[in-house]
XYZ file of C-alpha atoms in Angstrom:
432
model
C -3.412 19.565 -12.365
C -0.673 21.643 -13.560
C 0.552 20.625 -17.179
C 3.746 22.357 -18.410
C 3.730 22.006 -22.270
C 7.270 22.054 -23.956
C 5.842 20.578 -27.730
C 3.333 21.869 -29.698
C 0.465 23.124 -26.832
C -2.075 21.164 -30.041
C 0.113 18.118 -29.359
C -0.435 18.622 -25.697
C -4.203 18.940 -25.873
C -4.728 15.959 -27.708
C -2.377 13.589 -25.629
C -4.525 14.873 -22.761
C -8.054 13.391 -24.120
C -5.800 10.108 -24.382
C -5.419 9.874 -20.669
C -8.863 8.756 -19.000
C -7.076 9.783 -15.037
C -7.424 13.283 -15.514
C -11.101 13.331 -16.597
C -13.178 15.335 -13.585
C -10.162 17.850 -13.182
C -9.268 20.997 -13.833
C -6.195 21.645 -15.974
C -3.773 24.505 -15.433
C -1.554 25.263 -18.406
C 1.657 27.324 -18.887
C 3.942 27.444 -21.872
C 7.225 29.180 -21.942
C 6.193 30.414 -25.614
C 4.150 33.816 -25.381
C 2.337 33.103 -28.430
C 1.362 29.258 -27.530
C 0.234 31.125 -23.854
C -2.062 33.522 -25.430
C -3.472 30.964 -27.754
C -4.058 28.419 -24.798
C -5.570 31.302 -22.981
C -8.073 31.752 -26.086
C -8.819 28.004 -25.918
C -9.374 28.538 -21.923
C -11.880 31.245 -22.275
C -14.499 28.221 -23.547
C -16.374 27.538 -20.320
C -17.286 24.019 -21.373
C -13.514 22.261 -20.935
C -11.998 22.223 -17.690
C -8.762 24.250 -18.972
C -6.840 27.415 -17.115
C -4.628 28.985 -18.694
C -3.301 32.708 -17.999
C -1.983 35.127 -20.652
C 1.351 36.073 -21.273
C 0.453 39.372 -19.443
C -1.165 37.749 -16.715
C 1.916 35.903 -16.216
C 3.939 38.737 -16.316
C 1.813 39.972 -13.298
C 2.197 36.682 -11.445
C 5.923 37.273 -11.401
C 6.052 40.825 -10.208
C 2.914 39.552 -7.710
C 0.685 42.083 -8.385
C -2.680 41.380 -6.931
C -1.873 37.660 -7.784
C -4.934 36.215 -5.491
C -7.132 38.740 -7.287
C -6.221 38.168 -11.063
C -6.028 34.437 -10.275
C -9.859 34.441 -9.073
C -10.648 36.533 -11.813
C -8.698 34.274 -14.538
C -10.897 31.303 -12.563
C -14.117 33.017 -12.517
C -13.732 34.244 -16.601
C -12.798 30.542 -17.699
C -14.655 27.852 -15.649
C -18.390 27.762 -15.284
C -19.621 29.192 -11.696
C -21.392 26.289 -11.015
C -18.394 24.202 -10.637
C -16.966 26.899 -8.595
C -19.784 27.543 -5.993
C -18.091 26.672 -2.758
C -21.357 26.057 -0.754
C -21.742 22.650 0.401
C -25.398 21.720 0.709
C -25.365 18.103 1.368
C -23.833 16.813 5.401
C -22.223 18.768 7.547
C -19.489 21.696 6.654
C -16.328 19.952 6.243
C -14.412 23.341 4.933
C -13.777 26.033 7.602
C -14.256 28.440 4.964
C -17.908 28.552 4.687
C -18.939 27.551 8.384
C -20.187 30.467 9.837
C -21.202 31.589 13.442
C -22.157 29.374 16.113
C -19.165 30.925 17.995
C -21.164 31.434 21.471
C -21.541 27.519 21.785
C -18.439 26.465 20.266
C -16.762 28.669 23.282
C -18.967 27.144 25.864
C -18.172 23.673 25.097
C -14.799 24.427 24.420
C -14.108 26.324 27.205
C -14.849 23.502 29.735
C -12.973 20.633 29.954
C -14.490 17.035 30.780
C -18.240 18.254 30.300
C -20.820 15.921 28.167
C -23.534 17.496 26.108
C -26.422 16.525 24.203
C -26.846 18.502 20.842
C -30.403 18.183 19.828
C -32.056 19.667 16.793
C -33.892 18.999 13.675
C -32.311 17.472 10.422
C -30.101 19.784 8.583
C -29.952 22.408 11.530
C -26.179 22.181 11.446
C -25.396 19.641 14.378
C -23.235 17.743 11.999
C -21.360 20.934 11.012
C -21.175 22.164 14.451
C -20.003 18.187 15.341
C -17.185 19.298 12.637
C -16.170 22.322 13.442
C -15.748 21.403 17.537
C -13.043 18.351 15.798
C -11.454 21.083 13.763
C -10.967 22.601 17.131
C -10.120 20.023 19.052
C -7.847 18.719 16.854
C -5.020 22.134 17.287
C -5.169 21.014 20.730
C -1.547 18.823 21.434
C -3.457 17.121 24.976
C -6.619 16.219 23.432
C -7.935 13.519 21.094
C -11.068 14.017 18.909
C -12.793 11.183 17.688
C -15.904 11.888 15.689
C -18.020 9.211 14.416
C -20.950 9.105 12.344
C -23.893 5.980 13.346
C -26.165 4.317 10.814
C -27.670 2.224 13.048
C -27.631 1.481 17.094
C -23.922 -0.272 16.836
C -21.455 2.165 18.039
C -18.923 0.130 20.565
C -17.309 -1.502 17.381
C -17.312 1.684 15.688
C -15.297 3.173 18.305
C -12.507 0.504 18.495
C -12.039 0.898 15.278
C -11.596 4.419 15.644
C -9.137 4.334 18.558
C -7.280 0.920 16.524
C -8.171 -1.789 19.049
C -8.954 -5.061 18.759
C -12.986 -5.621 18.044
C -14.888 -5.310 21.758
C -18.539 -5.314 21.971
C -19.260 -5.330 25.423
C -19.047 -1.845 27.418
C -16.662 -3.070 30.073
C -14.642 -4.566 27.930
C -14.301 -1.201 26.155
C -13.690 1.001 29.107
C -11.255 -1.558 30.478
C -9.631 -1.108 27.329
C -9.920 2.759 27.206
C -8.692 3.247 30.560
C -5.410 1.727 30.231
C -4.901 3.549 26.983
C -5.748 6.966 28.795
C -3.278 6.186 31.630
C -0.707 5.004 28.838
C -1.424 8.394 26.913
C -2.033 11.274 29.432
C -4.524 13.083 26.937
C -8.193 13.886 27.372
C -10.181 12.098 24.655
C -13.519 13.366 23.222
C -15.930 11.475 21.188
C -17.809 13.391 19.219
C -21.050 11.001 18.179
C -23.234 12.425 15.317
C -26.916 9.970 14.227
C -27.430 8.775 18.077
C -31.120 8.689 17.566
C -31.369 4.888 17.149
C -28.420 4.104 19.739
C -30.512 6.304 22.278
C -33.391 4.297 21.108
C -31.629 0.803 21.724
C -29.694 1.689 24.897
C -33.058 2.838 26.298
C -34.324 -0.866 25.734
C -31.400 -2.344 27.058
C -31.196 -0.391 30.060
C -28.159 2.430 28.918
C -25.694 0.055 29.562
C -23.372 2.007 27.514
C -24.639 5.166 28.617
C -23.540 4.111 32.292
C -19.819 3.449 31.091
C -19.777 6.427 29.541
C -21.022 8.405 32.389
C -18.433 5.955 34.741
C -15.398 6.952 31.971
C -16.351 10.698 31.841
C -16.686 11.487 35.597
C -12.456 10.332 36.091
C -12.002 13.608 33.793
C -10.361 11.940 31.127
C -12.979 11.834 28.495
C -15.696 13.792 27.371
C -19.368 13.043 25.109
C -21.040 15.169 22.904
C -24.294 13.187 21.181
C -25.848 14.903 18.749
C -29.377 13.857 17.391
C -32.939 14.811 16.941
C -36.126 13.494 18.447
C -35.277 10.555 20.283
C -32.262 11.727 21.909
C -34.560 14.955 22.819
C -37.281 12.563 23.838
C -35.263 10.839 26.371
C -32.838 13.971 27.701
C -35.584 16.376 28.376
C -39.173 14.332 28.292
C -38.369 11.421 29.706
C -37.707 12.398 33.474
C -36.790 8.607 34.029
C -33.898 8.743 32.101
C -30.141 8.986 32.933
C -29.575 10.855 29.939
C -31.363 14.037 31.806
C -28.077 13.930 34.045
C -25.521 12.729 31.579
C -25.252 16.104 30.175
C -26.062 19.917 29.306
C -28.511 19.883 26.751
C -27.595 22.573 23.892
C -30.331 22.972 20.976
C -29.192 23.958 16.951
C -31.320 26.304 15.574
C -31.315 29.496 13.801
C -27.942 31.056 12.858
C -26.813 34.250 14.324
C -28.120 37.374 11.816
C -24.395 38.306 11.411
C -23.241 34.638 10.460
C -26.535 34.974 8.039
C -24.926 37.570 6.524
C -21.709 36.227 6.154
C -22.981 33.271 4.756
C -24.582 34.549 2.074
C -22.053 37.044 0.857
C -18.540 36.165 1.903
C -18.265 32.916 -0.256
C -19.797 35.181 -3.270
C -17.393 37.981 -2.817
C -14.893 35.531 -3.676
C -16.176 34.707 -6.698
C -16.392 38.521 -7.426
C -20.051 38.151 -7.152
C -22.251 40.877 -5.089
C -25.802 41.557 -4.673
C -27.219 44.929 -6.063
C -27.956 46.227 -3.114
C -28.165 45.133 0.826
C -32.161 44.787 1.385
C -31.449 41.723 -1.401
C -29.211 39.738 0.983
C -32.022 40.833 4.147
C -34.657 39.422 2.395
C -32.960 36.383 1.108
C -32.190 35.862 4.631
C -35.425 36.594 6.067
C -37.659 34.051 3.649
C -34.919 31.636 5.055
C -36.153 32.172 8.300
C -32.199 32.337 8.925
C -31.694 28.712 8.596
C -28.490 27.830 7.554
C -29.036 24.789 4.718
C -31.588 27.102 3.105
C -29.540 30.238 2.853
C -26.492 28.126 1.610
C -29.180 26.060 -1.154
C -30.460 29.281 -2.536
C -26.907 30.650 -3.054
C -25.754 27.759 -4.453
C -28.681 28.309 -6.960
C -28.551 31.792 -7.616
C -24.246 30.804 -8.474
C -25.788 28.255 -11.038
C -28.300 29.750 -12.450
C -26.442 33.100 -13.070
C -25.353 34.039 -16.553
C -21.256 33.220 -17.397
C -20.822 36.951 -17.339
C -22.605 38.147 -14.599
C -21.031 39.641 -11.517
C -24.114 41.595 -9.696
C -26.738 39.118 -8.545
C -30.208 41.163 -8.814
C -33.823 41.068 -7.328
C -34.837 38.636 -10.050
C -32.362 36.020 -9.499
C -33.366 35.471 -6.137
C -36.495 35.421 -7.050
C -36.468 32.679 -9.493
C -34.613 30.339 -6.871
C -37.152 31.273 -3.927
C -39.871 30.365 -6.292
C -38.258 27.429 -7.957
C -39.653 23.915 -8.281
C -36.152 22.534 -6.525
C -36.455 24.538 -3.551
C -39.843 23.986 -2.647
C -38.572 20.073 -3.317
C -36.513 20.956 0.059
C -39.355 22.283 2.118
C -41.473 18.824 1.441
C -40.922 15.972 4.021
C -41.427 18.321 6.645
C -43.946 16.204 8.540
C -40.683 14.865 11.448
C -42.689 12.336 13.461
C -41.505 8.723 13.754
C -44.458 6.452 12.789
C -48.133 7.106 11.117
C -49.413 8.420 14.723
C -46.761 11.015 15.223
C -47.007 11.918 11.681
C -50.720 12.248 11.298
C -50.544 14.433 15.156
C -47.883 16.973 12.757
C -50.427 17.554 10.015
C -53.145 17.891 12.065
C -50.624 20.878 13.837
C -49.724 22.370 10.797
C -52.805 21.737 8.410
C -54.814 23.527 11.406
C -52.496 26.395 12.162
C -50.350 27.154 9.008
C -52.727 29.885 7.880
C -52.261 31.938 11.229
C -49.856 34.571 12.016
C -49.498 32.800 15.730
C -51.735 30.808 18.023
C -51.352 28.980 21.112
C -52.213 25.583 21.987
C -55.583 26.396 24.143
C -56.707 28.591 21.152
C -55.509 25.165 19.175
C -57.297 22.920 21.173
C -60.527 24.513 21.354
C -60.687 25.091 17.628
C -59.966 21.299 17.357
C -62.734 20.539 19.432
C -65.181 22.492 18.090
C -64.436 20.743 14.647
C -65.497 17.544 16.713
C -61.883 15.995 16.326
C -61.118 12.974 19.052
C -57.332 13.511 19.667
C -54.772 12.976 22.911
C -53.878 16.170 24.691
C -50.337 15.253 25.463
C -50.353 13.738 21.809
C -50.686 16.976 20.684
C -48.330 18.776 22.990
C -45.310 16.842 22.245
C -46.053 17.037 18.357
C -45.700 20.975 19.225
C -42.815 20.144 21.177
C -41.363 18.186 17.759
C -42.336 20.839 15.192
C -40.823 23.429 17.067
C -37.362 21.235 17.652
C -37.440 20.776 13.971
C -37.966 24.372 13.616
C -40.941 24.279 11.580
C -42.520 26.157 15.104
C -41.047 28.609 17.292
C -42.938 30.241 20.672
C -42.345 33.043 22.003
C -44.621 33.680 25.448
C -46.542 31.067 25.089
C -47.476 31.802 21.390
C -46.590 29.842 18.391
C -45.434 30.925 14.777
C -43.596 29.471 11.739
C -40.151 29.834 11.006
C -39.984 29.956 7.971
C -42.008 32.023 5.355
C -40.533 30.210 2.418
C -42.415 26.860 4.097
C -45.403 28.840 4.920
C -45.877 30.229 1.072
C -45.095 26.942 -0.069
C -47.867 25.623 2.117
C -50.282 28.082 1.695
C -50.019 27.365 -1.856
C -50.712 23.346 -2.452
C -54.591 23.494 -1.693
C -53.844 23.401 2.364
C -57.764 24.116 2.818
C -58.562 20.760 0.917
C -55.882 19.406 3.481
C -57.006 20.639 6.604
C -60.436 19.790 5.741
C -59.454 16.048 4.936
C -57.230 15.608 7.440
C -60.319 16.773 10.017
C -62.295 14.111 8.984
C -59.538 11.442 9.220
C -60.283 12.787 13.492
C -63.809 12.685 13.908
């Protein structure tokens, strides 16, 4: 909010705490009096209101523009606290082009071919919603396409989409392609539905026999509309395990995980440069990076930290303040819940995985097996296997030739650390 003050700027600032709208915002204020300027600017400098206010010679600056994006950053940064100004977003997907990084080699390949479906499988918080986002950011500077992108809570997503397109309420699949089709022909525009959640509506539409699915497939091979699901385990289940399913030919399976070193990089300085923030030195940003096993939530959590937890004045982000967010109580809050399996079974096959394994720099899953089996634990081969095959989609697990490791070393400290003996000794029993 910008508030021009022509009374007293003391008038002004107590009309404003009369006027509930404006709580929650910042306040930008400019007086055509140098001396009420300078004194608002005082008043500014108090990081606990939500008031900007340049001085008189800052304003003199503005109008001859020198360096005005600069002095208006550093006016921000001196007078509001950082944590209100950290620009990472840690919660859903990216919605601000500014700090989505990388993923450019498979934003070009599904961009650069028209009437293609693809299934974008990878664990939670991987960045399928933000890659989801970024494709409709795309899309949408494109004058013959239409993006549609739709979020699902549940296995309903025919309703969901009539709303989108503003048709009347369908819920049978025919219906809805009838319905499409003539719009297409009426429009002359590609459309593209871009379908984030599909886990359960895989999981229904696999009990009901894809009906959807097969319109979909029916609507996409004219060459007017395209499908890119994105989900985790059950939409992975049935597009690559399940060699009964039509989902295996619906479309080119692409999997989310680590970001590109570069994008890493980018990540985790760009947004701080702009809040004239740097690190002390390089190796700092490589080995924030590197605990992160370069996943993207995690690098953009612990800068959101270090922003917070920095002191008002502080502009060089050292070895210690990285430190006390790796090792904070709040990030190791966001490496729990790592066990991904739906149900007790797949759950208790996880921590027998990583309870077994988590104290090894790699293994393999004969090595795994036989050390299971010499423990005396009763357990299901292909069990086992696809709990590998889940770990490593949720990229707890990676393997390289035929060998297994972590991803992460934040998650394996973390691990290491809570008594994981005790665990794997309990959890052994629970097998025998």
């Amino acid at each position: 909010m910008l508030y021009f003050i022509s009374t007293s700027f003391r008038t002004a600032l107590e009309d404003l705490k009369k006027i509930p709208a404006i709580e929650g915002r910042f306040i930008f204020f400019y007086s055509n009096a140098p001396n009420d300027q300078d004194e608002l600017f005082n008043i500014a400098q108090n990081r606990d209101n939500k008031y900007i206010a340049p001085s008189s010679k800052h304003l003199r600056s503005f109008l001859f523009n020198i360096n005005a994006k600069s002095l208006l950053l550093d006016i921000l940064v001196s007078q509001l606290s950082l944590s209100e100004l950290s620009p990472y977003q840690i919660n859903g997907g990216v919605n601000n082009e500014d700090v989505f990084f990388g993923r450019h080699g498979v934003i070009n390949h599904i961009t650069n071919r028209d009437s293609m479906n693809y299934l974008v499988v990878g664990g939670r918080q991987m960045g399928k919603s933000s890659l989801l986002k970024a494709l409709k950011r795309r899309y949408a500077e494109n004058a013959q396409v239409r993006v549609f992108y739709q979020t699902l809570s549940n296995e309903t997503l025919i309703p969901h989409l009539m709303a989108a397109l503003d048709l009347p309420e369908i819920d049978s699949p025919q219906a809805f392609a009838q319905t499409l089709e003539a719009q297409l022909k009426a429009e002359g525009k590609r459309y593209i539905f871009l379908i984030d959640e599909a886990d359960l509506f895989i999981a229904h539409e696999q009990v009901q026999g894809y009906p959807i699915l097969s319109v979909f497939r029916r609507l996409s091979e004219q060459g007017q509309c395209s499908f890119i699901l994105a989900g985790f385990w059950q939409l992975y289940q049935h597009a690559v395990l399940d060699y009964q399913s039509p989902l295996r030919n619906f479309g080119e399976v692409l999997e989310v995980g680590a970001l590109e070193q570069d994008a890493c990089e980018q990540l985790a300085t760009k947004p701080m440069q702009n809040l004239n923030l740097s690190y002390a030195n390089h190796a700092l940003v490589q080995h924030l990076i590197s605990q992160c096993g370069q996943r993207a939530n995690l690098i953009a959590y612990v800068c959101d930290q270090i922003i917070k937890q920095l002191e008002p004045s502080q502009r060089v982000i050292e070895v210690t303040d990285i430190h006390r967010v790796l090792q904070g109580r709040d990030l190791q809050k966001r490496l729990a819940g790592w066990s991904v399996g739906i149900g007790e079974k797949e759950q208790a096959y996880d921590r027998l995985v990583v309870y077994s394994t988590i104290q090894q720099a790699s293994f393999t899953i004969g090595a795994l097996m036989q050390d299971l089996e010499q423990q005396g634990a009763h357990f299901d081969s292909s069990e086992l296997e696809q709990a590998l095959s889940r770990l490593e989609l949720a990229f707890v697990l990676k393997k390289t030739q035929n060998r297994y490791c972590y991803c992460v070393p934040l998650f394996v400290e973390y691990m290491c650390a809570d008594e994981v003996e005790v665990k794997r000794i309990k959890e052994l029993k629970s097998w025998t």
